[in-house]
Coordinates of C-alpha atoms in Angstrom, one line a residue:
M511 CA 0.0 0.0 0.0
S512 CA 2.9 2.4 0.8
T513 CA 4.4 1.8 -2.7
V514 CA 1.1 2.4 -4.4
G515 CA 0.7 5.7 -2.4
H516 CA 4.1 6.9 -3.4
D517 CA 3.5 6.0 -7.0
R518 CA 0.2 8.0 -7.0
A519 CA 1.9 10.9 -5.4
L520 CA 4.7 10.8 -8.0
A521 CA 2.1 10.6 -10.8
R522 CA 0.2 13.6 -9.4
G523 CA 3.5 15.6 -9.2
I524 CA 4.5 14.8 -12.7
Q525 CA 1.0 15.6 -13.9
R526 CA 1.1 19.0 -12.1
I527 CA 4.4 20.1 -13.6
T528 CA 3.7 19.0 -17.1
A529 CA 0.0 19.7 -17.6
A530 CA 0.1 23.4 -16.8
S531 CA 2.5 26.3 -16.3
L532 CA 2.6 27.3 -12.6
G533 CA 2.8 30.8 -11.4
Q534 CA 1.2 32.4 -14.4
H535 CA 0.5 35.7 -12.6
Q536 CA 3.9 35.8 -10.9
S537 CA 5.7 35.3 -14.3
A538 CA 3.5 38.1 -15.8
V539 CA 4.5 40.5 -13.0
I540 CA 8.1 39.6 -13.5
R541 CA 7.8 40.3 -17.2
I542 CA 6.0 43.6 -16.7
G543 CA 8.3 44.6 -13.8
F544 CA 11.7 44.0 -15.5
S545 CA 10.7 45.3 -18.9
A546 CA 9.2 48.4 -17.4
T547 CA 12.4 48.9 -15.3
Y548 CA 14.7 48.7 -18.3
L549 CA 12.4 50.8 -20.4
L550 CA 12.4 53.6 -17.9
F551 CA 16.1 53.3 -17.5
L552 CA 16.7 53.6 -21.2
L553 CA 14.3 56.5 -21.5
R554 CA 16.1 58.3 -18.6
E555 CA 19.5 57.8 -20.2
I556 CA 18.6 58.9 -23.7
P557 CA 20.5 62.2 -23.3
H558 CA 23.6 60.3 -22.1
R559 CA 23.2 57.1 -24.2
S560 CA 26.2 57.8 -26.4
E561 CA 28.5 58.5 -23.4
M562 CA 27.4 55.4 -21.7
Y563 CA 27.2 52.7 -24.4
G564 CA 28.0 54.5 -27.7
P565 CA 31.0 55.8 -29.6
E566 CA 31.6 58.6 -27.2
A567 CA 31.9 56.3 -24.1
P568 CA 35.0 56.5 -22.0
W569 CA 35.1 52.8 -22.3
R570 CA 36.0 52.9 -26.0
W571 CA 34.9 50.5 -28.6
D572 CA 38.4 49.0 -29.1
M573 CA 38.8 48.6 -25.3
A574 CA 35.4 46.8 -25.2
Q575 CA 36.4 44.6 -28.1
Q576 CA 39.6 43.6 -26.3
L577 CA 37.7 42.7 -23.1
I578 CA 35.0 40.7 -25.0
S579 CA 37.6 38.8 -26.9
G580 CA 38.8 37.5 -23.5
N581 CA 35.5 36.9 -21.7
Q582 CA 33.6 35.8 -24.8
A583 CA 30.5 37.9 -24.0
F584 CA 27.8 38.5 -26.5
T585 CA 26.9 42.0 -27.7
T586 CA 25.6 43.2 -31.1
L587 CA 27.3 46.6 -30.5
M588 CA 30.6 44.9 -31.4
W589 CA 29.3 44.2 -34.9
S590 CA 30.1 47.8 -35.9
D591 CA 31.5 50.9 -34.3
S592 CA 29.3 53.3 -36.3
A593 CA 27.0 55.7 -34.5
I594 CA 24.1 54.7 -36.7
W595 CA 24.4 51.1 -35.7
F596 CA 24.5 52.1 -32.0
E597 CA 21.3 54.2 -32.4
I598 CA 19.5 51.2 -34.1
V599 CA 20.4 48.8 -31.3
Y600 CA 19.4 51.3 -28.6
A601 CA 16.1 52.0 -30.4
L602 CA 15.4 48.2 -30.7
A603 CA 16.1 47.7 -27.0
L604 CA 13.6 50.5 -26.2
V605 CA 10.9 49.0 -28.5
A606 CA 11.5 45.5 -27.2
S607 CA 11.2 46.6 -23.6
A608 CA 7.9 48.4 -24.4
L609 CA 6.4 45.4 -26.4
L610 CA 7.4 42.9 -23.7
M611 CA 5.8 45.0 -21.0
V612 CA 2.5 45.0 -22.8
G613 CA 2.9 41.3 -23.8
W614 CA 2.9 41.5 -27.6
H615 CA 4.2 38.3 -29.2
T616 CA 6.1 37.6 -25.9
R617 CA 8.0 34.5 -27.2
A618 CA 9.7 36.5 -30.0
V619 CA 9.9 39.8 -28.2
S620 CA 11.5 38.3 -25.0
V621 CA 14.4 37.1 -27.2
L622 CA 14.8 40.6 -28.6
F623 CA 14.6 42.0 -25.1
M624 CA 17.4 39.6 -24.0
V625 CA 19.5 40.6 -27.0
G626 CA 19.0 44.3 -26.2
V627 CA 20.0 43.9 -22.5
L628 CA 23.0 41.8 -23.2
S629 CA 24.2 44.1 -26.0
L630 CA 24.1 47.3 -24.0
Q631 CA 25.3 45.9 -20.7
N632 CA 28.2 43.8 -22.2
R633 CA 29.3 46.8 -24.2
S634 CA 30.1 48.9 -21.1
I635 CA 30.2 46.5 -18.1
F636 CA 31.1 49.2 -15.6
M637 CA 27.7 51.0 -16.1
G638 CA 25.1 50.0 -13.5
D639 CA 24.2 49.9 -9.8
G640 CA 23.7 46.3 -9.1
G641 CA 20.2 46.1 -10.5
D642 CA 21.7 45.7 -13.9
N643 CA 23.0 42.3 -12.9
V644 CA 19.5 41.1 -11.9
I645 CA 18.0 42.4 -15.1
H646 CA 20.9 40.7 -17.0
L647 CA 19.9 37.3 -15.5
M648 CA 16.2 37.7 -15.7
A649 CA 16.3 38.7 -19.3
I650 CA 17.7 35.3 -20.1
Y651 CA 15.2 33.5 -17.8
L652 CA 12.2 35.2 -19.3
V653 CA 12.9 33.7 -22.7
L654 CA 12.2 30.2 -21.2
T655 CA 9.0 31.2 -19.4
R656 CA 5.4 31.4 -20.6
C657 CA 5.1 34.9 -19.2
G658 CA 2.4 36.1 -21.6
Q659 CA -0.5 33.8 -20.6
V660 CA -2.2 36.5 -18.4
W661 CA -2.1 40.3 -18.4
S662 CA -0.8 40.6 -22.0
L663 CA -2.0 41.5 -25.5
D664 CA -1.3 37.8 -26.4
A665 CA -3.8 36.7 -23.8
R666 CA -6.4 39.2 -25.0
R667 CA -5.8 38.0 -28.6
A668 CA -6.2 34.4 -27.6
R669 CA -9.5 35.2 -25.9
R670 CA -10.8 36.9 -29.0
K671 CA -9.9 33.9 -31.1
A672 CA -12.0 31.7 -28.8
G673 CA -9.2 29.7 -27.3
A674 CA -6.5 29.9 -29.9
H675 CA -3.0 30.0 -28.4
P676 CA -1.2 33.3 -28.4
G677 CA 1.1 33.8 -31.4
T678 CA -1.0 32.0 -34.0
D679 CA -1.1 35.2 -36.0
A680 CA -1.1 34.4 -39.7
V681 CA 1.1 37.4 -40.7
T682 CA 3.1 38.9 -37.9
G683 CA 4.4 35.7 -36.4
P684 CA 5.9 34.4 -39.7
L685 CA 7.4 37.8 -40.5
L686 CA 9.1 38.0 -37.1
W687 CA 10.4 34.4 -37.5
V688 CA 11.8 35.0 -41.0
A689 CA 13.4 38.3 -40.1
S690 CA 15.0 36.8 -36.9
G691 CA 16.2 33.8 -38.9
A692 CA 17.9 36.0 -41.5
V693 CA 19.7 37.9 -38.8
L694 CA 20.6 34.8 -36.9
C695 CA 22.0 33.1 -40.0
G696 CA 24.1 36.1 -40.9
A697 CA 25.5 36.4 -37.3
T698 CA 26.3 32.7 -37.3
V699 CA 28.2 32.8 -40.6
T700 CA 30.2 35.8 -39.5
G701 CA 30.9 34.4 -36.0
S702 CA 29.2 37.3 -34.3
L703 CA 27.4 35.4 -31.5
G704 CA 30.2 35.6 -29.0
G705 CA 33.0 33.1 -28.4
T706 CA 31.0 30.5 -26.5
A707 CA 29.5 27.4 -28.2
W708 CA 26.3 27.2 -26.2
L709 CA 24.9 30.6 -27.2
P710 CA 24.6 30.0 -31.0
V711 CA 23.0 26.6 -30.2
F712 CA 20.6 28.3 -27.8
F713 CA 19.5 30.9 -30.4
W714 CA 19.0 28.2 -33.1
V715 CA 17.0 26.0 -30.7
L716 CA 14.8 28.9 -29.8
W717 CA 14.3 29.8 -33.5
I718 CA 13.5 26.3 -34.6
G719 CA 11.2 25.8 -31.6
H720 CA 9.3 29.0 -32.3
G721 CA 8.7 28.0 -35.9
A722 CA 7.6 24.5 -34.9
W723 CA 5.2 26.0 -32.3
W724 CA 3.6 28.3 -34.8
A725 CA 3.2 25.6 -37.4
V726 CA 1.7 23.0 -35.1
N727 CA -0.7 25.6 -33.6
R728 CA -1.9 26.6 -37.0
Y729 CA -2.1 23.3 -38.8
A730 CA -2.5 20.7 -36.1
P731 CA -3.8 22.4 -32.9
H732 CA -5.3 19.1 -31.5
S733 CA -2.5 16.7 -32.4
E734 CA -0.1 14.8 -30.2
A735 CA 2.7 17.1 -31.4
R736 CA 0.8 20.0 -29.9
T737 CA 0.4 18.2 -26.6
L738 CA 4.1 17.3 -26.6
L739 CA 5.1 21.0 -27.3
D740 CA 2.8 22.0 -24.4
V741 CA 4.5 19.6 -22.1
I742 CA 8.0 20.8 -23.1
A743 CA 6.9 24.4 -22.7
N744 CA 5.4 23.8 -19.3
L745 CA 8.5 21.9 -18.1
A746 CA 10.8 24.7 -19.2
H747 CA 8.5 27.4 -17.7
N748 CA 8.2 25.6 -14.3
A749 CA 11.9 24.8 -14.1
T750 CA 12.8 28.4 -14.9
L751 CA 10.4 29.6 -12.3
V752 CA 12.2 27.4 -9.7
V753 CA 15.6 28.8 -10.9
I754 CA 14.3 32.4 -10.5
M755 CA 13.2 31.6 -6.9
A756 CA 16.5 30.1 -6.2
E757 CA 18.3 33.1 -7.7
V758 CA 16.3 35.5 -5.5
C759 CA 17.0 33.4 -2.4
L760 CA 20.7 33.2 -3.3
I761 CA 20.9 37.0 -3.7
Y762 CA 19.4 37.6 -0.2
A763 CA 21.2 34.8 1.5
T764 CA 24.7 35.9 0.3
A765 CA 23.9 39.6 1.0
G766 CA 22.7 38.8 4.5
W767 CA 25.6 36.5 5.4
Y768 CA 28.2 38.9 4.0
K769 CA 26.6 41.7 6.1
I770 CA 26.9 39.5 9.3
Q771 CA 30.6 39.4 8.8
G772 CA 31.0 43.2 8.7
S773 CA 31.8 45.0 12.0
R774 CA 29.5 48.0 11.1
W775 CA 26.6 45.6 10.6
Q776 CA 27.3 43.9 13.8
D777 CA 27.4 47.1 15.9
G778 CA 24.3 48.5 14.1
T779 CA 25.9 51.5 12.5
A780 CA 26.2 50.4 8.8
L781 CA 23.1 52.4 7.6
Y782 CA 24.6 55.6 9.1
Y783 CA 27.4 55.9 6.6
P784 CA 25.5 55.9 3.2
L785 CA 23.0 58.3 4.7
N786 CA 25.9 60.8 5.0
L787 CA 27.4 60.4 1.5
D788 CA 26.5 63.1 -0.9
Y789 CA 26.4 60.6 -3.8
F790 CA 23.6 58.7 -2.0
T791 CA 21.5 61.5 -0.6
P792 CA 19.0 62.8 -3.1
W793 CA 17.0 64.2 -0.2
P794 CA 19.6 65.5 2.3
G795 CA 17.0 66.7 4.8
L796 CA 15.3 63.3 5.0
S797 CA 18.7 61.5 5.2
D798 CA 19.9 63.8 8.0
L799 CA 16.6 63.3 9.9
L800 CA 16.9 59.5 9.8
A801 CA 20.7 59.5 10.5
S802 CA 20.2 61.7 13.6
S803 CA 18.3 58.9 15.4
G804 CA 20.8 56.3 16.6
V805 CA 18.1 54.0 17.7
M806 CA 16.3 54.1 14.3
V807 CA 19.6 53.5 12.4
M808 CA 20.4 50.5 14.6
V809 CA 16.9 49.0 14.3
L810 CA 16.8 49.4 10.5
T811 CA 20.4 47.9 10.2
Y812 CA 19.5 44.8 12.2
I813 CA 16.1 44.4 10.5
T814 CA 17.9 44.4 7.1
V815 CA 20.2 41.7 8.1
I816 CA 17.6 39.6 9.8
V817 CA 15.1 39.8 6.9
Q818 CA 17.8 38.9 4.3
V819 CA 19.2 35.9 6.2
A820 CA 15.8 34.6 7.3
F821 CA 13.8 34.9 4.1
P822 CA 15.0 31.7 2.4
F823 CA 14.1 29.6 5.5
T824 CA 10.5 30.9 5.6
L825 CA 9.4 29.9 2.1
F826 CA 7.4 26.9 3.3
N827 CA 5.4 29.0 5.8
R828 CA 3.2 31.3 3.9
R829 CA 2.3 33.7 6.6
V830 CA 5.9 34.3 7.8
K831 CA 7.1 34.4 4.1
N832 CA 4.5 37.1 3.2
V833 CA 5.4 39.2 6.2
L834 CA 9.1 39.2 5.3
L835 CA 8.2 39.8 1.7
V836 CA 6.4 43.0 2.6
A837 CA 9.4 44.0 4.7
M838 CA 11.8 43.5 1.8
I839 CA 9.6 45.4 -0.6
C840 CA 9.5 48.3 1.9
E841 CA 13.3 48.0 2.3
H842 CA 13.7 48.5 -1.4
L843 CA 11.3 51.4 -1.5
G844 CA 13.4 53.0 1.2
I845 CA 16.6 52.4 -0.8
A846 CA 15.0 54.0 -3.8
L847 CA 13.9 57.1 -1.8
L848 CA 16.8 57.6 0.6
L849 CA 19.8 56.4 -1.5
G850 CA 18.6 57.4 -5.0
L851 CA 18.7 53.9 -6.6
P852 CA 15.2 53.6 -8.1
F853 CA 16.1 51.1 -10.9
F854 CA 17.9 48.8 -8.5
S855 CA 14.9 48.9 -6.2
M856 CA 12.5 48.3 -9.1
A857 CA 14.5 45.3 -10.3
M858 CA 14.6 43.7 -6.9
I859 CA 10.9 44.3 -6.3
A860 CA 10.1 42.7 -9.6
A861 CA 12.3 39.7 -8.6
D862 CA 10.5 39.5 -5.3
A863 CA 7.2 39.3 -7.1
V864 CA 7.8 35.6 -7.9
F865 CA 6.8 34.9 -4.2
L866 CA 3.7 37.0 -4.2
P867 CA 0.5 35.1 -3.4
T868 CA -1.7 34.3 -6.4
V869 CA -4.9 35.3 -4.6
F870 CA -3.4 38.8 -4.0
L871 CA -2.3 39.1 -7.7
V872 CA -5.7 38.1 -9.0
W873 CA -7.4 40.6 -6.6
L874 CA -4.9 43.3 -7.8
G875 CA -5.6 42.4 -11.4
G876 CA -9.4 42.7 -10.8
K877 CA -9.0 46.1 -9.2
A878 CA -6.8 47.2 -12.2
A879 CA -9.4 46.0 -14.7
L880 CA -12.2 47.7 -12.8
G881 CA -10.2 51.0 -12.7
R882 CA -9.4 50.7 -16.4
D883 CA -13.1 50.2 -17.2
L884 CA -14.1 53.2 -15.1
L885 CA -11.4 55.4 -16.7
F886 CA -12.4 54.6 -20.3
R887 CA -16.0 54.9 -19.4
R888 CA -15.5 58.5 -18.2
R889 CA -13.5 59.3 -21.3
G890 CA -16.1 57.9 -23.6
E891 CA -19.3 59.3 -24.8
V892 CA -21.8 61.0 -22.5
P893 CA -24.1 58.2 -21.2
G894 CA -27.7 58.1 -22.3
P895 CA -30.7 57.1 -20.3
R896 CA -30.2 54.4 -17.7
D897 CA -31.7 51.5 -19.5
G898 CA -30.1 48.4 -20.9
A899 CA -26.7 50.2 -21.4
G900 CA -26.1 50.5 -17.7
V901 CA -26.9 46.8 -17.3
A902 CA -24.5 45.9 -20.1
E903 CA -21.8 48.0 -18.5
G904 CA -22.3 46.3 -15.2
A905 CA -22.2 43.0 -16.8
G906 CA -18.9 43.8 -18.4
V907 CA -17.4 44.6 -15.0
D908 CA -18.9 41.5 -13.5
A909 CA -17.4 39.5 -16.4
V910 CA -14.0 40.8 -15.7
A911 CA -14.3 40.0 -12.0
G912 CA -15.7 36.6 -12.8
S913 CA -12.9 35.7 -15.1
E914 CA -10.4 36.7 -12.4
D915 CA -12.3 34.6 -9.9
R916 CA -12.2 31.6 -12.2
E917 CA -8.5 32.0 -12.6
A918 CA -8.1 32.1 -8.8
G919 CA -10.3 29.0 -8.6
Q920 CA -8.1 27.1 -11.0
H921 CA -5.2 27.7 -8.8
R922 CA -7.1 26.8 -5.7
E923 CA -8.3 23.5 -7.2
G924 CA -4.8 22.4 -7.8
G925 CA -4.0 22.8 -4.1
G926 CA -1.9 26.0 -4.6
H927 CA 1.8 26.1 -4.8
T928 CA 3.7 26.5 -1.6
L929 CA 6.3 28.9 -2.9
V930 CA 4.3 31.1 -5.2
G931 CA 1.1 31.3 -3.1

């Protein structure tokens, strides 16, 4: 009987990780958070883009080329040293960030987003504040996730097509595939995909997989091949989600344990010093007010260490995990406000979102949908007499809330996932 019970539990576990992609709302928040963070960063640095990553950068093109020949990193900015090519790459990175944020053809755009992030960051590796390292990693992970299943234009297009899978567009999808294939073929022939062997293979596997996915969805949507592709995509998505969780835990664990070894963190004065550095005081009055209280500095210093060290050990207790998650998000909001590191904080909050409870995200999505409906209703035509129109509008709002409730119900029926809510 014990053997039978173990076999059934194993079968249920395999069924769970292959039949569906877990954490759909969490992966959508990660997609929106990181693409929005990088989009805002690129928009802010438009006046300084050439000095940071372009031909006028202190880290010259020949210096970057010499470094990349040693570390074998990938960047399309090494394909040419012309200013026009740099502007094209920067513009494509902007467009890819915006399209990924709204969820337009997420499978193809996520690859373009990864290329943009790697190209700019590997061109000038000394530009960044720590959040760029997180974006660097997450840009690669997002390629392997099904992050467009909710809260995206792909999801809306799928609903309008009565259950068709996102990306079965008859024109746009093939055009993107052919264009990316031509660029990939040229880069492979010229040896412009970096010095490592795995990256060209990775790009070609993605390109072939995307083409196979589109063809099967269009011509054999109910075949065994479609089921097999779904299983592979679900496995890749769920495994990547676990990697993202492990990455976040590793970031906090290493940061916390390194802090414990520092004498300033041990005596509770570590927070005092950055609050008195001009480079990290965008609001000098607020920083001085906080630094003037020795008790507050000591409390915040110890809380920071305790939260970072304890968080990985609380993942299997939802209540404690959620409390520490709120504490870490507040910590990053404080870093953005007091130390002037908004993009680092946005990147870390987006990474923390992988642990947000699904019920909370569904509730938040329902409120956002209701607010959107109310906003567009006010901007629309002047309403007429209160007859069937009002009933129809109310039914529309109820339908949105009902769809969110059904999504929450689907997660609850599966028993919930311990780590993602």
